[in-house]
Short mmCIF file of C-alpha atoms and ligand atoms in Angstrom, two decimals:
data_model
loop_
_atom_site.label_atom_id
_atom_site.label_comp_id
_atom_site.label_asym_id
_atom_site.label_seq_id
_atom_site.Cartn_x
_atom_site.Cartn_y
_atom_site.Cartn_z
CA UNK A 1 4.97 -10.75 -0.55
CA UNK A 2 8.91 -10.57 -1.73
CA UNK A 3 8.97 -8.53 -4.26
CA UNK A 4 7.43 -4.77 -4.01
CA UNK A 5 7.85 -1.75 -6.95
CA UNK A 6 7.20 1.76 -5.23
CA UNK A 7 6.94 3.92 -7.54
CA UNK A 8 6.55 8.00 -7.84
CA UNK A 9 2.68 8.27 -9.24
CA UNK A 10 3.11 12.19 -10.02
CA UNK A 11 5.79 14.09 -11.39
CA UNK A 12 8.45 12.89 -8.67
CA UNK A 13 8.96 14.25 -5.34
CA UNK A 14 5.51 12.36 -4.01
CA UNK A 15 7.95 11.26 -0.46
CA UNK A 16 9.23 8.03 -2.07
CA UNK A 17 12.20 8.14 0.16
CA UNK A 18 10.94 8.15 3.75
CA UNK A 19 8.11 5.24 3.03
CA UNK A 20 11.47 2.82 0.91
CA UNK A 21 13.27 3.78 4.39
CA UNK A 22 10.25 2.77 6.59
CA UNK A 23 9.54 -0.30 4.62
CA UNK A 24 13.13 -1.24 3.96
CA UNK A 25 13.72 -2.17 7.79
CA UNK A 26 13.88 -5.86 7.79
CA UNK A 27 14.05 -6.16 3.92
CA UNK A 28 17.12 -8.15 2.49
CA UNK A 29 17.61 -5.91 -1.08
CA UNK A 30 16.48 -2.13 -1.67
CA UNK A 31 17.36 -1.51 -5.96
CA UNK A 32 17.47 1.45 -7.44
CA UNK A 33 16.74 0.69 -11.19
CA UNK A 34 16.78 3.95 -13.39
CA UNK A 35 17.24 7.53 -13.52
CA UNK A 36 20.67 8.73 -11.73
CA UNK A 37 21.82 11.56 -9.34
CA UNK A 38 18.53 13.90 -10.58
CA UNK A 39 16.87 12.32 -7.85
CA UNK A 40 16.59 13.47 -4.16
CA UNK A 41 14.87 11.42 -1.59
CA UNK A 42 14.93 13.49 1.46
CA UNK A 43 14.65 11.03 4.69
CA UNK A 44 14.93 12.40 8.51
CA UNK A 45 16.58 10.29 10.67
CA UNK A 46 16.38 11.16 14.54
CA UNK A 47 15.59 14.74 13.52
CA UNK A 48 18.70 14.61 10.87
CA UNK A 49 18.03 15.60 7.23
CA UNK A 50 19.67 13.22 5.16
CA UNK A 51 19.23 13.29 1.03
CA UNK A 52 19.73 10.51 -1.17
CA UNK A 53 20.45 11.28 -4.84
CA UNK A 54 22.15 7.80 -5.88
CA UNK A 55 22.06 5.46 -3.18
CA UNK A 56 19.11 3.75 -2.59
CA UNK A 57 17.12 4.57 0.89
CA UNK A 58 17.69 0.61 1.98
CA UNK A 59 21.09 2.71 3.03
CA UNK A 60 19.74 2.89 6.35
CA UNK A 61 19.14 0.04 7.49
CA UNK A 62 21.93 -2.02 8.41
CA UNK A 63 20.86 -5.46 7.82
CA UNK A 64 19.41 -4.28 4.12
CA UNK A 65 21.42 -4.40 0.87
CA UNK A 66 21.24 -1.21 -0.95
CA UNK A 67 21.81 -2.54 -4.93
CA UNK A 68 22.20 0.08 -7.83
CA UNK A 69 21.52 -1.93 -10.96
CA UNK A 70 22.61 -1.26 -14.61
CA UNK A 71 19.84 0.45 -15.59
CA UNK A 72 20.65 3.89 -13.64
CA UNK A 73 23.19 6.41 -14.80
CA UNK A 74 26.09 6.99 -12.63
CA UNK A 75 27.98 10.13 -12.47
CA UNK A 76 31.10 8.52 -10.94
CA UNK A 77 31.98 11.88 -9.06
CA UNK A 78 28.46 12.61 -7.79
CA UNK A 79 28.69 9.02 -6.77
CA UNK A 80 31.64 10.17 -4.38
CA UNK A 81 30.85 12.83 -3.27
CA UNK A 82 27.30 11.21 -2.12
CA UNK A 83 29.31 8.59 -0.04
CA UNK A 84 31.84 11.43 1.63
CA UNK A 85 28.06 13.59 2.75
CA UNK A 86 26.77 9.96 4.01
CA UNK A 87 30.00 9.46 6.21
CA UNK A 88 29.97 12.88 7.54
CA UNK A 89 26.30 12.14 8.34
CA UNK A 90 27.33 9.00 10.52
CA UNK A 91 25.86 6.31 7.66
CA UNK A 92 28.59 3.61 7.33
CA UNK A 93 28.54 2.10 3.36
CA UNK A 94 30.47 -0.23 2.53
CA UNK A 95 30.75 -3.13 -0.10
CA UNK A 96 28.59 -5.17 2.32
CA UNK A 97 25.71 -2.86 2.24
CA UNK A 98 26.00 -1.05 -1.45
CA UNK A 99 26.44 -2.97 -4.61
CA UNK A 100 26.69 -1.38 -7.89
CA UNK A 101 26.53 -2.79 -11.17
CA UNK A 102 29.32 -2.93 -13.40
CA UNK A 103 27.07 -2.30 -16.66
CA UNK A 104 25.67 1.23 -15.24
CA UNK A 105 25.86 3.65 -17.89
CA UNK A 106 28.32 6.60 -16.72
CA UNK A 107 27.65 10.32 -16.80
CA UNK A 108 30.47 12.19 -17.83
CA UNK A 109 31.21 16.00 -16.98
CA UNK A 110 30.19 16.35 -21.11
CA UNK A 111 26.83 15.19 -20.58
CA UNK A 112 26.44 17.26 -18.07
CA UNK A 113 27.85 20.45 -19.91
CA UNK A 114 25.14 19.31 -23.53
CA UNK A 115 22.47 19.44 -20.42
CA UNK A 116 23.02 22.78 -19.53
CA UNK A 117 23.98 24.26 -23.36
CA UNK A 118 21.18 22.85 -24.08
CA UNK A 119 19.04 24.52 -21.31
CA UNK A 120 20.58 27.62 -21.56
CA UNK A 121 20.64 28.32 -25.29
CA UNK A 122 18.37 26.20 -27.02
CA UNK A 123 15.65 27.70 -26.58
CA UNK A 124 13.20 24.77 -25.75
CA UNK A 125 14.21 24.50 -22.02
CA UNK A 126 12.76 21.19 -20.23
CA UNK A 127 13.56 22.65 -17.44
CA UNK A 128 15.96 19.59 -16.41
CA UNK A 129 18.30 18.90 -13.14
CA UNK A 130 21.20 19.79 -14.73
CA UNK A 131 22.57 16.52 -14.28
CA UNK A 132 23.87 15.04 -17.50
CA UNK A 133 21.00 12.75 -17.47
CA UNK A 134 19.12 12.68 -21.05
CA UNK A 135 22.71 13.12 -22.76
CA UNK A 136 23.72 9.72 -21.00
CA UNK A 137 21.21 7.79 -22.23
CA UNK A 138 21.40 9.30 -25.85
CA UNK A 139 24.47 7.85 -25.68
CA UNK A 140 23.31 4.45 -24.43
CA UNK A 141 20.94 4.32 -26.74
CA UNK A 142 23.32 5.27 -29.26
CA UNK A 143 25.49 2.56 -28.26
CA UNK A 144 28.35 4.70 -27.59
CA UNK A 145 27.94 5.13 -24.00
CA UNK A 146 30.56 3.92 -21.13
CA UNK A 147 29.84 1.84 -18.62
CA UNK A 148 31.22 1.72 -15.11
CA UNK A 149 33.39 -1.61 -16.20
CA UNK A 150 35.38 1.03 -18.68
CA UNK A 151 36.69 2.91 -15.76
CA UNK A 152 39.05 0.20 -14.80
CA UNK A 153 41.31 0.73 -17.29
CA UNK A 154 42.81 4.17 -18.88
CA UNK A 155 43.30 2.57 -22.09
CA UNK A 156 39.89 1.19 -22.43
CA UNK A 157 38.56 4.25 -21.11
CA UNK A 158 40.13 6.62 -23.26
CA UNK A 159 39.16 4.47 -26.35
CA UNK A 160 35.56 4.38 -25.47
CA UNK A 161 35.60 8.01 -24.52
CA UNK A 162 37.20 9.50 -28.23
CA UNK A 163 34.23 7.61 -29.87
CA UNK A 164 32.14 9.16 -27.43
CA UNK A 165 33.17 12.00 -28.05
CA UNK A 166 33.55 12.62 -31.77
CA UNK A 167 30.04 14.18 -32.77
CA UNK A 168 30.01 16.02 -29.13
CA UNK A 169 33.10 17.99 -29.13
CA UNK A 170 31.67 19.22 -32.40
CA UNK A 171 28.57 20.25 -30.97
CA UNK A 172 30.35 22.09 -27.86
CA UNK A 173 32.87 23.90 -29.98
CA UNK A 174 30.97 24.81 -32.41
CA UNK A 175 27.57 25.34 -31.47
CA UNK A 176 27.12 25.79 -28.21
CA UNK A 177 31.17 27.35 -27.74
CA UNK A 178 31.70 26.76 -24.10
CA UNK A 179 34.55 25.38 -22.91
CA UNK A 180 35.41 21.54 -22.19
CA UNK A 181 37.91 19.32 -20.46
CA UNK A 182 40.47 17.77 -23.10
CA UNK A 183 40.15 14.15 -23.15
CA UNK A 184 42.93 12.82 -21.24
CA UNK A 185 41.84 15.44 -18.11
CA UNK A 186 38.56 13.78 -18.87
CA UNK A 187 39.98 9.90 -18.86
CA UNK A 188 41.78 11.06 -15.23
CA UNK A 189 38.91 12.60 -13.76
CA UNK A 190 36.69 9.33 -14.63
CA UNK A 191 39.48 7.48 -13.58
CA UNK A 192 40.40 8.73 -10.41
CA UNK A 193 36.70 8.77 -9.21
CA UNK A 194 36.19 5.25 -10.84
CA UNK A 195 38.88 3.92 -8.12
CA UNK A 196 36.60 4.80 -5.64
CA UNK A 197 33.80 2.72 -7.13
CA UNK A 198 35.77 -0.54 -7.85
CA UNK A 199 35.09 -2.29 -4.66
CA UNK A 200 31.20 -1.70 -4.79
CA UNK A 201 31.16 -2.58 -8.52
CA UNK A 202 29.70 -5.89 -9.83
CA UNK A 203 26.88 -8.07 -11.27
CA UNK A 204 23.96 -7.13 -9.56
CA UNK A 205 21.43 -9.23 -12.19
CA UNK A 206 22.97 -12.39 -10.59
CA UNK A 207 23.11 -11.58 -7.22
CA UNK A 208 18.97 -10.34 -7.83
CA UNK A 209 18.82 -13.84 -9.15
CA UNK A 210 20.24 -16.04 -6.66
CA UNK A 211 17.97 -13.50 -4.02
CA UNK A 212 15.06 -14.50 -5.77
CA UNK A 213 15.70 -18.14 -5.71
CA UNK A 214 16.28 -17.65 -1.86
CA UNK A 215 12.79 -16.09 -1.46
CA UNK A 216 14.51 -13.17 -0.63
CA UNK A 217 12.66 -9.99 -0.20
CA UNK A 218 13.02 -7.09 -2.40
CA UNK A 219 11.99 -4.05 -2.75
CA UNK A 220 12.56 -1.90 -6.03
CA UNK A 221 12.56 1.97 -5.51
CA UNK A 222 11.68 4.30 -8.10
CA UNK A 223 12.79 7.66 -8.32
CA UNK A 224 10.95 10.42 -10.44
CA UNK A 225 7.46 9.76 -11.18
CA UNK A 226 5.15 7.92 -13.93
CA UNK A 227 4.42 11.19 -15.24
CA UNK A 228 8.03 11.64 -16.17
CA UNK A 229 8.18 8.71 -17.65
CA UNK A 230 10.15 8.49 -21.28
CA UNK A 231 7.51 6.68 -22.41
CA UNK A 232 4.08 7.17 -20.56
CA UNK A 233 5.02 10.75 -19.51
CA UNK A 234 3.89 14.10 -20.12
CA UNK A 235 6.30 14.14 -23.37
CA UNK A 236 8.94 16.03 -23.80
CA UNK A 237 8.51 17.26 -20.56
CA UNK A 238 10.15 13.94 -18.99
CA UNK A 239 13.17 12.41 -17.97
CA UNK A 240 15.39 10.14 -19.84
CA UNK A 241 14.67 7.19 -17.99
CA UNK A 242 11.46 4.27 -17.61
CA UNK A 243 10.51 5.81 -14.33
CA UNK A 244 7.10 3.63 -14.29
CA UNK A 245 7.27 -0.24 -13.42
CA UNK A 246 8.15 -1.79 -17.13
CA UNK A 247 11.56 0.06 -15.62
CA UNK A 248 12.40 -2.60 -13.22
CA UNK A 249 12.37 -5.35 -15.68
CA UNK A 250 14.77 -3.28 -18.25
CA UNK A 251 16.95 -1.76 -15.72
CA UNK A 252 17.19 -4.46 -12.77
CA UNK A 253 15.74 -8.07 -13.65
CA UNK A 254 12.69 -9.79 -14.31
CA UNK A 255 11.36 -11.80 -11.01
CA UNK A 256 9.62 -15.29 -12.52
CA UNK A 257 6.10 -14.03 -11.76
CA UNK A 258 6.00 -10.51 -12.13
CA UNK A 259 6.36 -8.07 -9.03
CA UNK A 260 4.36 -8.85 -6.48
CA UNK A 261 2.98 -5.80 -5.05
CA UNK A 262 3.21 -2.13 -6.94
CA UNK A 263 2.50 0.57 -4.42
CA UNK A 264 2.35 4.23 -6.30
CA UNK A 265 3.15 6.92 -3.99
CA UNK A 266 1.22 10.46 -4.33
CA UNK A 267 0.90 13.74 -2.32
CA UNK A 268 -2.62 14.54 -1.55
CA UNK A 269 -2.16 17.89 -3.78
CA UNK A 270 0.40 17.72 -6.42
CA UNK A 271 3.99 19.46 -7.82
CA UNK A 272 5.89 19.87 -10.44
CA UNK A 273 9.40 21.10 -10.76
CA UNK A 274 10.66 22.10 -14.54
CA UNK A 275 8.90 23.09 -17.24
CA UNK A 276 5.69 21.52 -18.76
CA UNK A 277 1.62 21.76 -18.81
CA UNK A 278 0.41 21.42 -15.22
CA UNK A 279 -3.33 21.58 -15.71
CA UNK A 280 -4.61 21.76 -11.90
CA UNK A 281 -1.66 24.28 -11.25
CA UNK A 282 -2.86 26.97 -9.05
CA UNK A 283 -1.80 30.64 -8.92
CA UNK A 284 -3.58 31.62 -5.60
CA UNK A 285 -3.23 32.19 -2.38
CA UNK A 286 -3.95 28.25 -1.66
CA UNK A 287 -0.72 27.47 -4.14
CA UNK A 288 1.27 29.83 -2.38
CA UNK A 289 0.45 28.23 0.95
CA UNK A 290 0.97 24.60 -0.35
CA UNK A 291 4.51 25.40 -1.61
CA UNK A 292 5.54 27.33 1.28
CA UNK A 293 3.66 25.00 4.36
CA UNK A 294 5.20 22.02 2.37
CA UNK A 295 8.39 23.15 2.09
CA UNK A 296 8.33 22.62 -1.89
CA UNK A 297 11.53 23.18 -3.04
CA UNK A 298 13.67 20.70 -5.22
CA UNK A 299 15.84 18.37 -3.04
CA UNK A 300 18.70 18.11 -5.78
CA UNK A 301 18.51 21.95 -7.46
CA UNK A 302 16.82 24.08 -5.06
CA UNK A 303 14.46 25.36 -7.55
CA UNK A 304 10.45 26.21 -6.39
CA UNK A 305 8.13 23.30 -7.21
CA UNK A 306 4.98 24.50 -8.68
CA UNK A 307 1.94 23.78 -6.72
CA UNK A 308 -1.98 22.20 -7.80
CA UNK A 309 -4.59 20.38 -6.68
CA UNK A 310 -4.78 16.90 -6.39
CA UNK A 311 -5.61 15.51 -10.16
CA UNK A 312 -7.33 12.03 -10.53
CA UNK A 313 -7.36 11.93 -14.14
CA UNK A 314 -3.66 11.91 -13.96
CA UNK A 315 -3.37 9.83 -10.74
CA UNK A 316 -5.90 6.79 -12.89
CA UNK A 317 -3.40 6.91 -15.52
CA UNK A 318 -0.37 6.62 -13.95
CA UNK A 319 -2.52 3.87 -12.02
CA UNK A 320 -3.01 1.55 -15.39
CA UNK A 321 0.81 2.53 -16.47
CA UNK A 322 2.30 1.11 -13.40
CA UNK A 323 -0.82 -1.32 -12.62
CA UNK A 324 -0.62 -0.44 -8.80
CA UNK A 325 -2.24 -2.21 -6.60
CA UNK A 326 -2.33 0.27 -3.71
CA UNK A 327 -1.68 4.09 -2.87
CA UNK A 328 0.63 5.40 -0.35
CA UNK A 329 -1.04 9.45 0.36
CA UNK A 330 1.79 11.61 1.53
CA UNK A 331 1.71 15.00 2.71
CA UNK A 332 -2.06 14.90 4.20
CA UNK A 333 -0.52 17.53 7.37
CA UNK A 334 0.08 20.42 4.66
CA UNK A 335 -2.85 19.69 2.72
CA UNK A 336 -5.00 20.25 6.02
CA UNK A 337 -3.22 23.70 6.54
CA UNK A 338 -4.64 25.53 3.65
CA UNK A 339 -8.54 26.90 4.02
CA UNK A 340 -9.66 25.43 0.71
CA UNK A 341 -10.10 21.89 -0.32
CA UNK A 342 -10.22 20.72 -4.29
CA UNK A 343 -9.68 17.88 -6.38
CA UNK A 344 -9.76 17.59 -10.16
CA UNK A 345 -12.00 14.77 -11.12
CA UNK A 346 -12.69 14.91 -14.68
CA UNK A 347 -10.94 16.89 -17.97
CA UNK A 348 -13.14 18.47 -20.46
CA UNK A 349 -10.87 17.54 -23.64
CA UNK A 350 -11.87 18.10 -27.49
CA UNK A 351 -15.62 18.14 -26.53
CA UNK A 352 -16.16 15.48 -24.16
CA UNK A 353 -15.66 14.33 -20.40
CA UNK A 354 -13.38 12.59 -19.63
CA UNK A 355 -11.92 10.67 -16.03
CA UNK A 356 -8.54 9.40 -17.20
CA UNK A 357 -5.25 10.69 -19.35
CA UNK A 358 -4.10 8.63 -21.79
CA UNK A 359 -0.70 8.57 -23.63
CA UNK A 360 -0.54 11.23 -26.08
CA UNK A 361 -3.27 13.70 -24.53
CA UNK A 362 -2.61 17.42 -24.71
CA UNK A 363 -2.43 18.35 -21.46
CA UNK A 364 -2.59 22.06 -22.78
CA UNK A 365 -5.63 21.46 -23.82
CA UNK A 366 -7.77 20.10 -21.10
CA UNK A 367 -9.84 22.07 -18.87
CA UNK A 368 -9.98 20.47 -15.54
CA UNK A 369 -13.45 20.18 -13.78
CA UNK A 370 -12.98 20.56 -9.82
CA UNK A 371 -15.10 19.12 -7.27
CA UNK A 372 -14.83 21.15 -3.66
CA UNK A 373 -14.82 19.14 -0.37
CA UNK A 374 -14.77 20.06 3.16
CA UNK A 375 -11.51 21.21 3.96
CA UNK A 376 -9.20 18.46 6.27
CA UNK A 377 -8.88 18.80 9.83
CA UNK A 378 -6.33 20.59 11.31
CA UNK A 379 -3.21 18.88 11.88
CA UNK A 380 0.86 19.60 12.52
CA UNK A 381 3.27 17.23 11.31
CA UNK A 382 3.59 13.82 13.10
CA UNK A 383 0.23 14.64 14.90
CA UNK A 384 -0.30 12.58 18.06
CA UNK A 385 -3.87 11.92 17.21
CA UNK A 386 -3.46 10.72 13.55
CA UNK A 387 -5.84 8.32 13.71
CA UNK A 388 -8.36 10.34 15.44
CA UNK A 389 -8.32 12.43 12.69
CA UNK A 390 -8.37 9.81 10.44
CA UNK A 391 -11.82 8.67 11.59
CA UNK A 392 -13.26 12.17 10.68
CA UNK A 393 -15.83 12.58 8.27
CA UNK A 394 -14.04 15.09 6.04
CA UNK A 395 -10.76 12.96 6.16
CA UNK A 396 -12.61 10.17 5.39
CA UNK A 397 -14.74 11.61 2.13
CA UNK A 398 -11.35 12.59 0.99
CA UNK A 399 -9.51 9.38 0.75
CA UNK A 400 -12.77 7.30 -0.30
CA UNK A 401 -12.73 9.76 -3.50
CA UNK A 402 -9.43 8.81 -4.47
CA UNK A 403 -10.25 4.66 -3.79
CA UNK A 404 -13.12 5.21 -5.70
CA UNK A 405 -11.64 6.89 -8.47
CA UNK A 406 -8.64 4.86 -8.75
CA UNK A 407 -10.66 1.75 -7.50
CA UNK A 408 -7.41 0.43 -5.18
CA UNK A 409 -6.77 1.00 -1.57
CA UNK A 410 -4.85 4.12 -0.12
CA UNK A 411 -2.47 2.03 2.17
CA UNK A 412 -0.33 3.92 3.67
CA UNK A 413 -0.96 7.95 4.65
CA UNK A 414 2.65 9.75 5.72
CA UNK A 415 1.62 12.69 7.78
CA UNK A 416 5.02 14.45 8.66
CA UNK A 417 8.99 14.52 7.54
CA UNK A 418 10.09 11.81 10.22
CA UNK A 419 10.01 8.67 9.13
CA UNK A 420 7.62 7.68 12.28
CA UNK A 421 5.22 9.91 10.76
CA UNK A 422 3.46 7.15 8.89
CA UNK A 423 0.19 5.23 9.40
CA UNK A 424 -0.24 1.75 7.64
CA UNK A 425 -3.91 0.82 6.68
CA UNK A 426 -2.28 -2.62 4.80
CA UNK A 427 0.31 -5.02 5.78
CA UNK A 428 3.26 -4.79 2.49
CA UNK A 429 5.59 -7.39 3.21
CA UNK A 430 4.90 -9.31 6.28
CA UNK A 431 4.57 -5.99 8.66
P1 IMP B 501 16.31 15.51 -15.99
O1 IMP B 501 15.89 14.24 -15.34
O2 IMP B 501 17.36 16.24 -15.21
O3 IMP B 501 16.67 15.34 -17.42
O4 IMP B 501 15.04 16.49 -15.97
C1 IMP B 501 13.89 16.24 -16.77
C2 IMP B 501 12.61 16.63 -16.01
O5 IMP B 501 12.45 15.74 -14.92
C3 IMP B 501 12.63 18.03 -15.42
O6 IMP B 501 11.32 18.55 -15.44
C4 IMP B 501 13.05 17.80 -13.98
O7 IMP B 501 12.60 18.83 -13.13
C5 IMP B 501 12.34 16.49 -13.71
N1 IMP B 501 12.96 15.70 -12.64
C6 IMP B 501 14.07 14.95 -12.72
N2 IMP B 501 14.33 14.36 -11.53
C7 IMP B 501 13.35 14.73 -10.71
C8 IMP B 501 13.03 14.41 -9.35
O8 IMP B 501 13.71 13.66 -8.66
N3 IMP B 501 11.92 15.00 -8.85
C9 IMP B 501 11.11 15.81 -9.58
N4 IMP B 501 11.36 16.12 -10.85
C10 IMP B 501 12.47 15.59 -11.41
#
């Protein structure tokens, strides 16, 4: 195996970040390939809390490059301010361990002002990160985005920012009438953080290239989750991004025979932060108790994630979107907390059964049928006896369900914050 996708198989915050750390250790490339700064991939590092919003979680690891490739959005002074936290925290980045493409798209502090107008006063709230995101790629899309190669020059910046610009400053002046930063304290704030990205900037398609002809090994990290996808998400309630495994090839590069290995990470219960139709969303006791024994609150706003059962309907889909080929189950020590043990097997949707979502479905409009199961055993965080427990007929019934449903292997279970705190049923890579 060189090549590896792990991807979110929920709506994001499934624990991507500890299990790219774990596996990362002895890998030559981590990539980050889409979304930007909404992201926040918590990772505990000798009982430090460290959270990644940009930089990939290959960050780490000292003999791993960490690559950021064109297709992500980079906010040039989140991008900054991400390196000064990682310093303070004792990680040393540098050129030889962070590589950024040149052809990112760049958030600007206007994006990030339509996101929150937008939130605040339009009246159809997403419920987004606040982040600029979807207004960046509206203006990739548009073709009138920048790119991190504009920052390197005022001129050129200042040209690409006025066309940028023209329908916006309508739209915040008149519309939305908050204020903005004038142009030319917008070209000197882009670039005077800019300056601090030149020396990690360059062409990160070649250098995945030449890796690949090396029989390098890579792995490519997805942030968000398949169910937030642009595309194959629960629409409009998405990002702005191709958070699913078609987003490697558009934002990154294209290995010659596909990607070897897609893991899709899920948490044996499921969240949701932001607006949007949650159909297994509970509003007991049991929710309560999931949200506050997992700690389920956004890494990069703060804000309470919502809390359900497990839902294989959604899990099956985000399975054929992303064609995994295995499951990483995180989260298995909270689910084993709470008294009561469900998972949503099948939807009831206009009339009929049914054991998968599809693209398009109304997730309004489904009525989730439940199975009940024995509730798990006991366990803290990191437990010593894991895979004791493991061996124990109600852990056991639990994951063969979800194999069964989704008809791959659960490969890796993550059991606790630490990064230790994970038990590997299949080799991924050579380990
Ligand atoms: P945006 O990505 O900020 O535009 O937000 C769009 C939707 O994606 C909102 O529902 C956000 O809560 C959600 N979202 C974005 N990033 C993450 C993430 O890293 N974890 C979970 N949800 C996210």
């Amino acid at each position: 195996m060189k090549t590896l996708n792990l991807v979110g198989a929920q709506w994001g915050d499934e624990g991507k970040g500890k299990i790219a750390d774990k596996l990362a250790e002895g890998l030559d490339y981590v990539v980050r390939f889409q979304g930007g700064h909404n992201a926040g991939h918590t990772i505990y590092l000798d009982g430090k809390k460290i959270v990644l919003h940009l930089v990939p979680s290959g960050i780490l690891n000292p003999r791993c490059l960490s690559v950021i490739s064109h297709g992500v959005a980079v906010s040039p002074e989140a991008f900054s301010q991400e390196l000064d936290e990682l310093h303070l925290s004792g990680v040393h980045v540098s050129p030889q361990n962070l590589r950024v493409s040149a052809n990112c798209s760049v958030i600007t502090r206007f994006h990030r002002l339509m996101d929150e107008a937008r939130e605040q006063q339009s009246g159809e709230k997403i419920g987004t990160t606040g982040k600029g995101i979807g207004p960046c790629y509206e203006d990739k899309i548009a073709r009138k985005g920048l790119r991190l190669s504009d920052l390197s020059s005022k001129g050129q910046l200042a040209k690409r920012l006025e066309l940028n610009l023209r329908e916006k400053l309508v739209l915040l002046e008149k519309l939305y009438r908050i204020p903005f930063p004038s142009i030319e304290e917008e070209v000197g704030h882009l670039f005077h953080y800019g300056e601090r990205l030149q020396e990690f900037m360059g062409d990160t398609f070649s250098l995945l290239e030449t890796a690949e002809r090396k029989g390098q090994t890579i792995l490519f990290e997805g942030a968000q989750g398949i169910l937030l996808d642009i595309d194959y998400g629960s629409y409009p309630y998405v990002t702005s991004s191709s958070t699913s495994y078609s987003g490697v090839y558009s934002g990154a590069f294209v290995p010659k025979s596909g990607i070897d290995h897609v893991l899709g990470v899920a948490k044996a219960y499921l969240t949701r932060v932001g607006e949007g139709p949650f159909p297994s969303e509970l509003f007991n006791q049991t929710g309560a108790d999931l949200q506050r024994i997992g700690g389920e609150f956004g890494a990069t706003t703060g804000r309470i994630r919502r809390c359900g059962v497990l839902d294989l309907p959604l899990l099956k889909f985000a399975k054929k979107v992303s064609r995994m080929d295995s499951l990483a189950l995180t989260k298995i020590d909270v689910l084993s907390q709470v008294d009561e043990l469900k998972v949503c097997h099948a939807y009831r949707y206009e009339g009929k059964t049914i054991d998968s979502a599809f693209p398009g479905i109304d997730l309004t409009k489904v009525t989730p049928e439940y199975i009940s199961l024995a509730p798990l055993p006991k366990m803290i965080a990191q437990a010593e006896n894991f895979v004791e427990l493991l061996e124990l007929k109600e852990m056991r019934d639990f994951i063969e369900l979800i194999e069964k449903a989704l008809n791959i292997p659960v490969g890796l279970l993550a059991y606790g914050p630490n990064r230790e705190a994970l038990h590997f049923r299949q080799k991924y890579f050579s380990k």
